[in-house]
PDB file of C-alpha atoms in Angstrom:
ATOM      1  CA  UNK J  24    -103.853 201.970 -50.289  1.00 41.00           C
ATOM      2  CA  UNK J  25    -104.372 198.689 -51.963  1.00 42.00           C
ATOM      3  CA  UNK J  26    -103.228 200.181 -55.256  1.00 38.00           C
ATOM      4  CA  UNK J  27    -100.114 201.392 -53.551  1.00 39.00           C
ATOM      5  CA  UNK J  28     -99.438 197.801 -52.105  1.00 38.00           C
ATOM      6  CA  UNK J  29    -100.085 196.203 -55.742  1.00 35.00           C
ATOM      7  CA  UNK J  30     -97.538 198.673 -57.159  1.00 36.00           C
ATOM      8  CA  UNK J  31     -94.982 197.822 -54.576  1.00 38.00           C
ATOM      9  CA  UNK J  32     -95.222 194.155 -55.199  1.00 35.00           C
ATOM     10  CA  UNK J  33     -95.054 194.703 -58.858  1.00 37.00           C
ATOM     11  CA  UNK J  34     -91.885 196.980 -58.433  1.00 38.00           C
ATOM     12  CA  UNK J  35     -90.293 194.351 -56.142  1.00 37.00           C
ATOM     13  CA  UNK J  36     -90.829 191.307 -58.533  1.00 35.00           C
ATOM     14  CA  UNK J  37     -89.538 193.440 -61.440  1.00 37.00           C
ATOM     15  CA  UNK J  38     -86.573 194.526 -59.652  1.00 39.00           C
ATOM     16  CA  UNK J  39     -85.948 191.032 -58.613  1.00 34.00           C
ATOM     17  CA  UNK J  40     -86.025 190.002 -62.335  1.00 35.00           C
ATOM     18  CA  UNK J  41     -83.770 192.797 -63.380  1.00 36.00           C
ATOM     19  CA  UNK J  42     -81.261 191.889 -60.717  1.00 37.00           C
ATOM     20  CA  UNK J  43     -81.471 188.175 -61.845  1.00 40.00           C
ATOM     21  CA  UNK J  44     -80.758 189.368 -65.427  1.00 40.00           C
ATOM     22  CA  UNK J  45     -77.731 191.303 -64.289  1.00 49.00           C
ATOM     23  CA  UNK J  46     -76.546 188.588 -62.618  1.00 55.00           C
ATOM     24  CA  UNK J  47     -76.456 186.343 -65.623  1.00 66.00           C
ATOM     25  CA  UNK J  48     -74.968 188.981 -67.862  1.00 85.00           C
ATOM     26  CA  UNK J  49     -71.185 189.135 -68.407  1.00 93.00           C
ATOM     27  CA  UNK J  50     -69.366 192.145 -69.965  1.00 96.00           C
ATOM     28  CA  UNK J  51     -66.176 190.671 -71.587  1.00 97.00           C
ATOM     29  CA  UNK J  52     -63.239 192.911 -72.856  1.00 95.00           C
ATOM     30  CA  UNK J  53     -60.561 191.575 -75.108  1.00 94.00           C
ATOM     31  CA  UNK J  54     -57.320 193.527 -74.587  1.00 88.00           C
ATOM     32  CA  UNK J  55     -57.323 195.255 -78.140  1.00 88.00           C
ATOM     33  CA  UNK J  56     -59.455 196.199 -81.008  1.00 91.00           C
ATOM     34  CA  UNK J  57     -61.434 193.710 -83.140  1.00 95.00           C
ATOM     35  CA  UNK J  58     -59.527 191.192 -84.768  1.00 96.00           C
ATOM     36  CA  UNK J  59     -59.113 187.514 -85.519  1.00 97.00           C
ATOM     37  CA  UNK J  60     -57.185 186.986 -82.140  1.00 97.00           C
ATOM     38  CA  UNK J  61     -60.645 186.776 -80.529  1.00 98.00           C
ATOM     39  CA  UNK J  62     -62.469 184.881 -82.996  1.00 98.00           C
ATOM     40  CA  UNK J  63     -63.613 182.058 -80.539  1.00 98.00           C
ATOM     41  CA  UNK J  64     -65.410 184.590 -78.480  1.00 98.00           C
ATOM     42  CA  UNK J  65     -67.059 186.356 -81.598  1.00 98.00           C
ATOM     43  CA  UNK J  66     -68.038 182.950 -82.767  1.00 98.00           C
ATOM     44  CA  UNK J  67     -69.440 181.894 -79.346  1.00 98.00           C
ATOM     45  CA  UNK J  68     -71.624 184.886 -79.148  1.00 98.00           C
ATOM     46  CA  UNK J  69     -72.809 184.728 -82.897  1.00 98.00           C
ATOM     47  CA  UNK J  70     -73.625 180.930 -82.939  1.00 98.00           C
ATOM     48  CA  UNK J  71     -75.378 181.135 -79.586  1.00 98.00           C
ATOM     49  CA  UNK J  72     -73.067 179.301 -77.427  1.00 98.00           C
ATOM     50  CA  UNK J  73     -73.354 181.773 -74.647  1.00 98.00           C
ATOM     51  CA  UNK J  74     -77.117 181.979 -74.921  1.00 97.00           C
ATOM     52  CA  UNK J  75     -77.180 177.962 -74.657  1.00 97.00           C
ATOM     53  CA  UNK J  76     -75.099 178.039 -71.777  1.00 96.00           C
ATOM     54  CA  UNK J  77     -77.659 180.283 -69.936  1.00 96.00           C
ATOM     55  CA  UNK J  78     -75.691 183.373 -69.924  1.00 96.00           C
ATOM     56  CA  UNK J  79     -75.799 186.787 -71.544  1.00 96.00           C
ATOM     57  CA  UNK J  80     -72.357 188.182 -72.872  1.00 97.00           C
ATOM     58  CA  UNK J  81     -71.514 191.724 -74.015  1.00 96.00           C
ATOM     59  CA  UNK J  82     -68.206 191.872 -75.803  1.00 96.00           C
ATOM     60  CA  UNK J  83     -66.904 195.430 -75.370  1.00 94.00           C
ATOM     61  CA  UNK J  84     -63.536 196.264 -76.942  1.00 92.00           C
ATOM     62  CA  UNK J  85     -61.311 198.696 -74.907  1.00 88.00           C
ATOM     63  CA  UNK J  86     -61.062 202.469 -76.098  1.00 79.00           C
ATOM     64  CA  UNK J  87     -57.813 203.808 -77.066  1.00 68.00           C
ATOM     65  CA  UNK J  88     -57.642 205.747 -73.932  1.00 71.00           C
ATOM     66  CA  UNK J  89     -58.398 202.982 -71.456  1.00 76.00           C
ATOM     67  CA  UNK J  90     -56.895 199.274 -71.231  1.00 81.00           C
ATOM     68  CA  UNK J  91     -58.908 196.335 -70.766  1.00 82.00           C
ATOM     69  CA  UNK J  92     -57.085 195.710 -67.478  1.00 81.00           C
ATOM     70  CA  UNK J  93     -58.212 199.100 -66.014  1.00 84.00           C
ATOM     71  CA  UNK J  94     -61.840 198.460 -66.974  1.00 87.00           C
ATOM     72  CA  UNK J  95     -61.606 195.107 -65.029  1.00 89.00           C
ATOM     73  CA  UNK J  96     -59.993 196.666 -62.010  1.00 84.00           C
ATOM     74  CA  UNK J  97     -62.445 199.602 -62.094  1.00 85.00           C
ATOM     75  CA  UNK J  98     -65.270 196.904 -62.313  1.00 88.00           C
ATOM     76  CA  UNK J  99     -66.572 198.300 -65.751  1.00 90.00           C
ATOM     77  CA  UNK J 100     -66.225 194.737 -67.129  1.00 93.00           C
ATOM     78  CA  UNK J 101     -66.286 191.353 -65.340  1.00 95.00           C
ATOM     79  CA  UNK J 102     -64.018 189.359 -67.518  1.00 97.00           C
ATOM     80  CA  UNK J 103     -61.018 190.255 -69.675  1.00 96.00           C
ATOM     81  CA  UNK J 104     -58.038 188.826 -71.389  1.00 96.00           C
ATOM     82  CA  UNK J 105     -54.385 189.160 -70.167  1.00 93.00           C
ATOM     83  CA  UNK J 106     -51.032 187.534 -70.916  1.00 94.00           C
ATOM     84  CA  UNK J 107     -49.649 185.527 -67.993  1.00 97.00           C
ATOM     85  CA  UNK J 108     -46.874 188.057 -67.180  1.00 96.00           C
ATOM     86  CA  UNK J 109     -49.675 190.725 -66.966  1.00 94.00           C
ATOM     87  CA  UNK J 110     -51.844 188.651 -64.735  1.00 96.00           C
ATOM     88  CA  UNK J 111     -48.741 188.081 -62.443  1.00 97.00           C
ATOM     89  CA  UNK J 112     -47.990 191.841 -62.276  1.00 95.00           C
ATOM     90  CA  UNK J 113     -51.511 192.531 -61.251  1.00 95.00           C
ATOM     91  CA  UNK J 114     -51.631 189.870 -58.499  1.00 97.00           C
ATOM     92  CA  UNK J 115     -48.334 191.110 -57.160  1.00 97.00           C
ATOM     93  CA  UNK J 116     -49.916 194.509 -56.926  1.00 95.00           C
ATOM     94  CA  UNK J 117     -52.586 193.460 -54.548  1.00 95.00           C
ATOM     95  CA  UNK J 118     -55.536 192.297 -56.763  1.00 95.00           C
ATOM     96  CA  UNK J 119     -56.136 188.511 -56.819  1.00 97.00           C
ATOM     97  CA  UNK J 120     -57.147 187.014 -60.100  1.00 97.00           C
ATOM     98  CA  UNK J 121     -58.525 183.856 -61.389  1.00 97.00           C
ATOM     99  CA  UNK J 122     -57.585 182.310 -64.739  1.00 98.00           C
ATOM    100  CA  UNK J 123     -60.797 180.543 -66.089  1.00 98.00           C
ATOM    101  CA  UNK J 124     -59.757 179.629 -69.576  1.00 98.00           C
ATOM    102  CA  UNK J 125     -56.329 179.488 -71.192  1.00 98.00           C
ATOM    103  CA  UNK J 126     -56.400 179.762 -75.006  1.00 97.00           C
ATOM    104  CA  UNK J 127     -52.499 180.443 -75.637  1.00 97.00           C
ATOM    105  CA  UNK J 128     -50.187 177.494 -75.085  1.00 97.00           C
ATOM    106  CA  UNK J 129     -47.177 179.098 -76.281  1.00 96.00           C
ATOM    107  CA  UNK J 130     -45.237 182.462 -76.752  1.00 96.00           C
ATOM    108  CA  UNK J 131     -46.087 184.272 -79.692  1.00 96.00           C
ATOM    109  CA  UNK J 132     -43.337 186.831 -78.865  1.00 96.00           C
ATOM    110  CA  UNK J 133     -40.474 187.352 -81.386  1.00 96.00           C
ATOM    111  CA  UNK J 134     -37.665 189.855 -82.003  1.00 96.00           C
ATOM    112  CA  UNK J 135     -36.988 190.931 -85.518  1.00 96.00           C
ATOM    113  CA  UNK J 136     -33.805 192.777 -86.534  1.00 95.00           C
ATOM    114  CA  UNK J 137     -33.347 195.188 -89.274  1.00 92.00           C
ATOM    115  CA  UNK J 138     -30.766 194.809 -92.009  1.00 87.00           C
ATOM    116  CA  UNK J 139     -30.810 190.767 -91.543  1.00 88.00           C
ATOM    117  CA  UNK J 140     -28.904 190.985 -88.082  1.00 93.00           C
ATOM    118  CA  UNK J 141     -29.132 188.442 -85.245  1.00 94.00           C
ATOM    119  CA  UNK J 142     -31.240 190.000 -82.538  1.00 94.00           C
ATOM    120  CA  UNK J 143     -28.811 188.535 -79.750  1.00 93.00           C
ATOM    121  CA  UNK J 144     -25.929 190.730 -81.352  1.00 93.00           C
ATOM    122  CA  UNK J 145     -27.689 193.862 -81.054  1.00 92.00           C
ATOM    123  CA  UNK J 146     -26.484 194.795 -77.654  1.00 94.00           C
ATOM    124  CA  UNK J 147     -27.223 198.450 -76.760  1.00 95.00           C
ATOM    125  CA  UNK J 148     -29.341 198.891 -79.841  1.00 96.00           C
ATOM    126  CA  UNK J 149     -32.582 200.659 -80.301  1.00 96.00           C
ATOM    127  CA  UNK J 150     -35.471 197.956 -80.066  1.00 96.00           C
ATOM    128  CA  UNK J 151     -39.179 198.823 -80.427  1.00 94.00           C
ATOM    129  CA  UNK J 152     -41.636 197.637 -77.915  1.00 93.00           C
ATOM    130  CA  UNK J 153     -45.326 198.252 -77.149  1.00 87.00           C
ATOM    131  CA  UNK J 154     -45.911 200.995 -74.394  1.00 74.00           C
ATOM    132  CA  UNK J 155     -48.298 198.366 -72.435  1.00 65.00           C
ATOM    133  CA  UNK J 156     -47.156 195.278 -70.458  1.00 70.00           C
ATOM    134  CA  UNK J 157     -47.339 192.942 -73.508  1.00 73.00           C
ATOM    135  CA  UNK J 158     -43.543 192.755 -73.773  1.00 87.00           C
ATOM    136  CA  UNK J 159     -42.556 191.880 -70.131  1.00 94.00           C
ATOM    137  CA  UNK J 160     -40.907 188.441 -71.214  1.00 95.00           C
ATOM    138  CA  UNK J 161     -38.921 190.548 -73.837  1.00 95.00           C
ATOM    139  CA  UNK J 162     -37.663 192.744 -71.305  1.00 94.00           C
ATOM    140  CA  UNK J 163     -36.892 189.797 -68.936  1.00 96.00           C
ATOM    141  CA  UNK J 164     -34.982 188.034 -71.780  1.00 96.00           C
ATOM    142  CA  UNK J 165     -33.132 191.202 -72.430  1.00 95.00           C
ATOM    143  CA  UNK J 166     -31.874 191.301 -68.894  1.00 95.00           C
ATOM    144  CA  UNK J 167     -30.937 187.477 -68.565  1.00 95.00           C
ATOM    145  CA  UNK J 168     -28.983 187.664 -71.807  1.00 95.00           C
ATOM    146  CA  UNK J 169     -27.425 191.017 -70.929  1.00 96.00           C
ATOM    147  CA  UNK J 170     -28.390 192.763 -74.218  1.00 96.00           C
ATOM    148  CA  UNK J 171     -28.923 196.253 -72.706  1.00 95.00           C
ATOM    149  CA  UNK J 172     -31.338 197.171 -75.358  1.00 96.00           C
ATOM    150  CA  UNK J 173     -32.359 200.826 -75.640  1.00 95.00           C
ATOM    151  CA  UNK J 174     -36.169 200.419 -75.573  1.00 94.00           C
ATOM    152  CA  UNK J 175     -38.172 202.617 -77.687  1.00 93.00           C
ATOM    153  CA  UNK J 176     -41.793 202.364 -76.800  1.00 90.00           C
ATOM    154  CA  UNK J 177     -44.715 202.923 -79.213  1.00 84.00           C
ATOM    155  CA  UNK J 178     -48.491 202.349 -79.353  1.00 75.00           C
ATOM    156  CA  UNK J 179     -48.975 200.245 -82.469  1.00 73.00           C
ATOM    157  CA  UNK J 180     -47.976 199.386 -86.107  1.00 80.00           C
ATOM    158  CA  UNK J 181     -44.590 199.008 -87.620  1.00 91.00           C
ATOM    159  CA  UNK J 182     -43.738 202.526 -89.068  1.00 91.00           C
ATOM    160  CA  UNK J 183     -40.677 203.271 -86.841  1.00 91.00           C
ATOM    161  CA  UNK J 184     -39.220 200.032 -87.877  1.00 93.00           C
ATOM    162  CA  UNK J 185     -39.956 200.682 -91.755  1.00 93.00           C
ATOM    163  CA  UNK J 186     -38.436 204.301 -91.224  1.00 92.00           C
ATOM    164  CA  UNK J 187     -35.166 202.847 -89.856  1.00 92.00           C
ATOM    165  CA  UNK J 188     -35.461 204.431 -86.560  1.00 93.00           C
ATOM    166  CA  UNK J 189     -35.205 200.928 -85.040  1.00 95.00           C
ATOM    167  CA  UNK J 190     -32.351 198.412 -85.164  1.00 95.00           C
ATOM    168  CA  UNK J 191     -34.991 195.751 -83.972  1.00 96.00           C
ATOM    169  CA  UNK J 192     -38.699 195.425 -82.939  1.00 95.00           C
ATOM    170  CA  UNK J 193     -40.515 193.159 -80.628  1.00 96.00           C
ATOM    171  CA  UNK J 194     -43.615 191.511 -82.464  1.00 95.00           C
ATOM    172  CA  UNK J 195     -46.200 189.039 -82.079  1.00 95.00           C
ATOM    173  CA  UNK J 196     -46.117 186.046 -84.482  1.00 96.00           C
ATOM    174  CA  UNK J 197     -49.846 186.667 -85.285  1.00 96.00           C
ATOM    175  CA  UNK J 198     -49.664 190.366 -85.987  1.00 94.00           C
ATOM    176  CA  UNK J 199     -46.752 192.561 -86.698  1.00 93.00           C
ATOM    177  CA  UNK J 200     -44.783 189.732 -88.126  1.00 95.00           C
ATOM    178  CA  UNK J 201     -47.111 189.509 -90.934  1.00 95.00           C
ATOM    179  CA  UNK J 202     -47.403 193.239 -91.246  1.00 93.00           C
ATOM    180  CA  UNK J 203     -43.548 193.291 -91.897  1.00 94.00           C
ATOM    181  CA  UNK J 204     -43.809 190.581 -94.180  1.00 92.00           C
ATOM    182  CA  UNK J 205     -46.347 192.313 -96.289  1.00 90.00           C
ATOM    183  CA  UNK J 206     -44.468 195.318 -96.153  1.00 91.00           C
ATOM    184  CA  UNK J 207     -41.633 193.574 -97.985  1.00 91.00           C
ATOM    185  CA  UNK J 208     -39.028 192.851 -94.969  1.00 91.00           C
ATOM    186  CA  UNK J 209     -37.122 189.706 -95.497  1.00 89.00           C
ATOM    187  CA  UNK J 210     -37.522 187.520 -92.375  1.00 91.00           C
ATOM    188  CA  UNK J 211     -35.649 184.218 -91.690  1.00 90.00           C
ATOM    189  CA  UNK J 212     -33.720 182.385 -88.987  1.00 88.00           C
ATOM    190  CA  UNK J 213     -30.946 185.030 -89.310  1.00 92.00           C
ATOM    191  CA  UNK J 214     -32.775 187.971 -87.998  1.00 94.00           C
ATOM    192  CA  UNK J 215     -35.974 186.468 -86.102  1.00 96.00           C
ATOM    193  CA  UNK J 216     -35.606 185.327 -82.486  1.00 96.00           C
ATOM    194  CA  UNK J 217     -38.702 183.259 -81.553  1.00 96.00           C
ATOM    195  CA  UNK J 218     -39.236 183.036 -77.671  1.00 96.00           C
ATOM    196  CA  UNK J 219     -40.981 179.751 -77.909  1.00 94.00           C
ATOM    197  CA  UNK J 220     -37.890 178.063 -79.337  1.00 94.00           C
ATOM    198  CA  UNK J 221     -35.881 179.042 -76.491  1.00 93.00           C
ATOM    199  CA  UNK J 222     -36.000 179.169 -72.643  1.00 92.00           C
ATOM    200  CA  UNK J 223     -38.686 181.986 -72.731  1.00 96.00           C
ATOM    201  CA  UNK J 224     -41.722 180.051 -73.823  1.00 96.00           C
ATOM    202  CA  UNK J 225     -44.328 181.456 -71.646  1.00 96.00           C
ATOM    203  CA  UNK J 226     -48.087 181.186 -72.200  1.00 96.00           C
ATOM    204  CA  UNK J 227     -49.942 184.480 -73.188  1.00 95.00           C
ATOM    205  CA  UNK J 228     -53.548 184.938 -73.636  1.00 96.00           C
ATOM    206  CA  UNK J 229     -55.880 183.723 -70.986  1.00 97.00           C
ATOM    207  CA  UNK J 230     -59.202 184.898 -69.495  1.00 98.00           C
ATOM    208  CA  UNK J 231     -59.118 186.256 -66.186  1.00 97.00           C
ATOM    209  CA  UNK J 232     -61.643 187.826 -63.649  1.00 97.00           C
ATOM    210  CA  UNK J 233     -60.964 189.085 -60.193  1.00 96.00           C
ATOM    211  CA  UNK J 234     -61.075 186.318 -57.565  1.00 96.00           C
ATOM    212  CA  UNK J 235     -63.743 188.115 -55.598  1.00 95.00           C
ATOM    213  CA  UNK J 236     -66.138 188.178 -58.544  1.00 96.00           C
ATOM    214  CA  UNK J 237     -65.157 184.678 -59.205  1.00 97.00           C
ATOM    215  CA  UNK J 238     -66.100 183.428 -55.571  1.00 96.00           C
ATOM    216  CA  UNK J 239     -69.629 185.095 -56.064  1.00 95.00           C
ATOM    217  CA  UNK J 240     -70.151 183.796 -59.689  1.00 96.00           C
ATOM    218  CA  UNK J 241     -68.523 180.256 -59.974  1.00 96.00           C
ATOM    219  CA  UNK J 242     -71.278 178.853 -62.073  1.00 95.00           C
ATOM    220  CA  UNK J 243     -71.407 181.846 -64.438  1.00 96.00           C
ATOM    221  CA  UNK J 244     -67.553 181.709 -64.767  1.00 96.00           C
ATOM    222  CA  UNK J 245     -67.687 177.884 -65.584  1.00 97.00           C
ATOM    223  CA  UNK J 246     -70.308 178.406 -68.284  1.00 97.00           C
ATOM    224  CA  UNK J 247     -68.426 181.322 -69.718  1.00 98.00           C
ATOM    225  CA  UNK J 248     -65.299 179.348 -70.068  1.00 98.00           C
ATOM    226  CA  UNK J 249     -67.082 176.223 -71.435  1.00 98.00           C
ATOM    227  CA  UNK J 250     -68.946 178.247 -74.049  1.00 98.00           C
ATOM    228  CA  UNK J 251     -65.844 180.115 -75.149  1.00 98.00           C
ATOM    229  CA  UNK J 252     -64.012 177.027 -75.522  1.00 98.00           C
ATOM    230  CA  UNK J 253     -66.648 175.743 -77.744  1.00 98.00           C
ATOM    231  CA  UNK J 254     -66.395 178.719 -79.869  1.00 98.00           C
ATOM    232  CA  UNK J 255     -62.479 178.196 -80.255  1.00 98.00           C
ATOM    233  CA  UNK J 256     -63.180 174.518 -81.149  1.00 98.00           C
ATOM    234  CA  UNK J 257     -65.681 175.583 -83.652  1.00 98.00           C
ATOM    235  CA  UNK J 258     -63.498 178.064 -85.315  1.00 98.00           C
ATOM    236  CA  UNK J 259     -60.630 175.463 -85.492  1.00 98.00           C
ATOM    237  CA  UNK J 260     -63.020 173.304 -87.361  1.00 98.00           C
ATOM    238  CA  UNK J 261     -64.696 176.180 -89.588  1.00 98.00           C
ATOM    239  CA  UNK J 262     -61.768 178.780 -89.976  1.00 98.00           C
ATOM    240  CA  UNK J 263     -63.325 180.371 -92.957  1.00 98.00           C
ATOM    241  CA  UNK J 264     -66.819 180.757 -91.458  1.00 98.00           C
ATOM    242  CA  UNK J 265     -65.209 182.087 -88.334  1.00 98.00           C
ATOM    243  CA  UNK J 266     -63.389 184.604 -90.468  1.00 98.00           C
ATOM    244  CA  UNK J 267     -66.714 185.993 -91.808  1.00 98.00           C
ATOM    245  CA  UNK J 268     -67.810 186.515 -88.294  1.00 98.00           C
ATOM    246  CA  UNK J 269     -64.498 188.236 -87.417  1.00 98.00           C
ATOM    247  CA  UNK J 270     -64.810 190.476 -90.454  1.00 98.00           C
ATOM    248  CA  UNK J 271     -68.272 191.550 -89.235  1.00 97.00           C
ATOM    249  CA  UNK J 272     -66.745 192.603 -86.011  1.00 96.00           C
ATOM    250  CA  UNK J 273     -63.921 194.334 -87.688  1.00 96.00           C
ATOM    251  CA  UNK J 274     -66.366 196.370 -89.817  1.00 95.00           C
ATOM    252  CA  UNK J 275     -68.653 197.359 -86.926  1.00 94.00           C
ATOM    253  CA  UNK J 276     -65.598 198.629 -85.023  1.00 92.00           C
ATOM    254  CA  UNK J 277     -64.108 200.322 -87.950  1.00 93.00           C
ATOM    255  CA  UNK J 278     -60.782 198.650 -87.795  1.00 92.00           C
ATOM    256  CA  UNK J 279     -58.291 199.113 -90.537  1.00 90.00           C
ATOM    257  CA  UNK J 280     -57.422 195.752 -91.870  1.00 92.00           C
ATOM    258  CA  UNK J 281     -58.176 193.173 -94.516  1.00 94.00           C
ATOM    259  CA  UNK J 282     -59.236 189.533 -94.734  1.00 96.00           C
ATOM    260  CA  UNK J 283     -55.848 188.380 -95.921  1.00 96.00           C
ATOM    261  CA  UNK J 284     -54.244 189.735 -92.759  1.00 95.00           C
ATOM    262  CA  UNK J 285     -56.951 188.487 -90.577  1.00 97.00           C
ATOM    263  CA  UNK J 286     -56.642 184.927 -92.144  1.00 97.00           C
ATOM    264  CA  UNK J 287     -52.988 184.885 -91.403  1.00 97.00           C
ATOM    265  CA  UNK J 288     -53.552 186.011 -87.879  1.00 97.00           C
ATOM    266  CA  UNK J 289     -56.241 183.252 -87.244  1.00 98.00           C
ATOM    267  CA  UNK J 290     -54.159 180.584 -88.574  1.00 98.00           C
ATOM    268  CA  UNK J 291     -51.274 181.601 -86.276  1.00 97.00           C
ATOM    269  CA  UNK J 292     -53.574 182.124 -83.036  1.00 98.00           C
ATOM    270  CA  UNK J 293     -54.967 178.633 -83.794  1.00 98.00           C
ATOM    271  CA  UNK J 294     -51.403 177.212 -84.155  1.00 97.00           C
ATOM    272  CA  UNK J 295     -50.306 178.748 -80.926  1.00 96.00           C
ATOM    273  CA  UNK J 296     -53.077 177.202 -79.218  1.00 97.00           C
ATOM    274  CA  UNK J 297     -51.646 173.753 -79.549  1.00 97.00           C
ATOM    275  CA  UNK J 298     -49.258 172.663 -77.036  1.00 95.00           C
ATOM    276  CA  UNK J 299     -45.708 172.061 -78.213  1.00 91.00           C
ATOM    277  CA  UNK J 300     -45.169 168.926 -76.136  1.00 91.00           C
ATOM    278  CA  UNK J 301     -48.723 167.175 -76.136  1.00 93.00           C
ATOM    279  CA  UNK J 302     -49.594 168.444 -79.640  1.00 95.00           C
ATOM    280  CA  UNK J 303     -53.012 169.051 -78.284  1.00 95.00           C
ATOM    281  CA  UNK J 304     -55.339 172.123 -77.861  1.00 95.00           C
ATOM    282  CA  UNK J 305     -55.390 171.820 -73.971  1.00 95.00           C
ATOM    283  CA  UNK J 306     -57.122 175.118 -72.890  1.00 97.00           C
ATOM    284  CA  UNK J 307     -55.341 175.170 -69.785  1.00 97.00           C
ATOM    285  CA  UNK J 308     -52.905 177.146 -67.669  1.00 97.00           C
ATOM    286  CA  UNK J 309     -49.524 175.295 -67.037  1.00 97.00           C
ATOM    287  CA  UNK J 310     -47.975 175.306 -63.650  1.00 97.00           C
ATOM    288  CA  UNK J 311     -44.457 175.106 -65.111  1.00 97.00           C
ATOM    289  CA  UNK J 312     -45.176 178.061 -67.289  1.00 97.00           C
ATOM    290  CA  UNK J 313     -46.479 180.163 -64.464  1.00 98.00           C
ATOM    291  CA  UNK J 314     -43.313 179.229 -62.284  1.00 98.00           C
ATOM    292  CA  UNK J 315     -40.999 180.094 -65.239  1.00 97.00           C
ATOM    293  CA  UNK J 316     -42.760 183.426 -65.730  1.00 97.00           C
ATOM    294  CA  UNK J 317     -42.511 184.253 -62.124  1.00 98.00           C
ATOM    295  CA  UNK J 318     -38.820 183.431 -62.088  1.00 97.00           C
ATOM    296  CA  UNK J 319     -38.111 185.675 -64.976  1.00 97.00           C
ATOM    297  CA  UNK J 320     -40.036 188.536 -63.633  1.00 97.00           C
ATOM    298  CA  UNK J 321     -38.428 188.303 -60.235  1.00 97.00           C
ATOM    299  CA  UNK J 322     -34.952 188.151 -61.970  1.00 96.00           C
ATOM    300  CA  UNK J 323     -35.788 191.451 -63.508  1.00 96.00           C
ATOM    301  CA  UNK J 324     -37.228 192.925 -60.203  1.00 96.00           C
ATOM    302  CA  UNK J 325     -40.728 193.054 -62.073  1.00 95.00           C
ATOM    303  CA  UNK J 326     -42.180 191.271 -59.092  1.00 97.00           C
ATOM    304  CA  UNK J 327     -41.678 191.577 -55.426  1.00 96.00           C
ATOM    305  CA  UNK J 328     -42.343 187.948 -54.582  1.00 97.00           C
ATOM    306  CA  UNK J 329     -43.317 184.853 -56.528  1.00 97.00           C
ATOM    307  CA  UNK J 330     -46.788 184.469 -57.646  1.00 97.00           C
ATOM    308  CA  UNK J 331     -47.834 180.771 -57.713  1.00 97.00           C
ATOM    309  CA  UNK J 332     -50.135 178.717 -60.124  1.00 97.00           C
ATOM    310  CA  UNK J 333     -52.475 178.042 -57.109  1.00 97.00           C
ATOM    311  CA  UNK J 334     -53.092 181.830 -56.693  1.00 97.00           C
ATOM    312  CA  UNK J 335     -54.414 181.762 -60.320  1.00 97.00           C
ATOM    313  CA  UNK J 336     -56.130 178.525 -60.140  1.00 95.00           C
ATOM    314  CA  UNK J 337     -59.904 177.802 -59.864  1.00 90.00           C
ATOM    315  CA  UNK J 338     -59.217 174.599 -57.850  1.00 79.00           C
TER     316      UNK J 338
END
């Protein structure tokens, strides 16, 4: 009887420790495969910034068959990355979210036309766009400018554009844009439309968790955000060393890329983190950007109601 009681006490204590350990562990999912777009988080893990903050973080990239967003909604992960427009759509669909860290201060979206033509003169033409929600702002721009693009959806890469199937393509300034340049496509102000230089400059990459999880883990969320920001600040000061860490993740995940491409990506990601007005790396969600994104999506019937900054804020 005494032995049973002793074992029961040991089990209770161990179970308590296990629960405590689980409470300090965050599973974080970027929204794509390993690449320099996520350098700050890799650095925070590799340099021990998360450990110093008193939290355990597991970085889990999404599988091809399941998006990071679906993993968050199904509670397989606690934290993920989303573009602002994606977050607004999720909230509008009934899942409250909280932005705990904003890394992108500007839009990296671009439209590149084939054969040197102006994207705004490609009315009714075939334009490639990802088959996920990354191109929401592009769809809103198309509607507002009455371009009537024929959207051709694809999963990744630039093959359809190179094959001449597309008249234009929505790209990210840190990714497909450089892939096209490496493929020998001439890109200049004649055939490139940069959203950040017009009235469509909507912030993109941010770190989100459900409001329910946040309300129960506020200190954990604060520590994760602070350590992640430290990772990005370190990356900005030591880009080559950060790139070494990125390439380790790339190799581990068997991603087909090269250091030159990842260096270009990292340089552009860091540039997009600097606010165009303040010229500083602010790491904050801007209320005016939330309002602009909501307005654009409402105009295009991509939201049923306005989603406000307050709904996404931790304040």
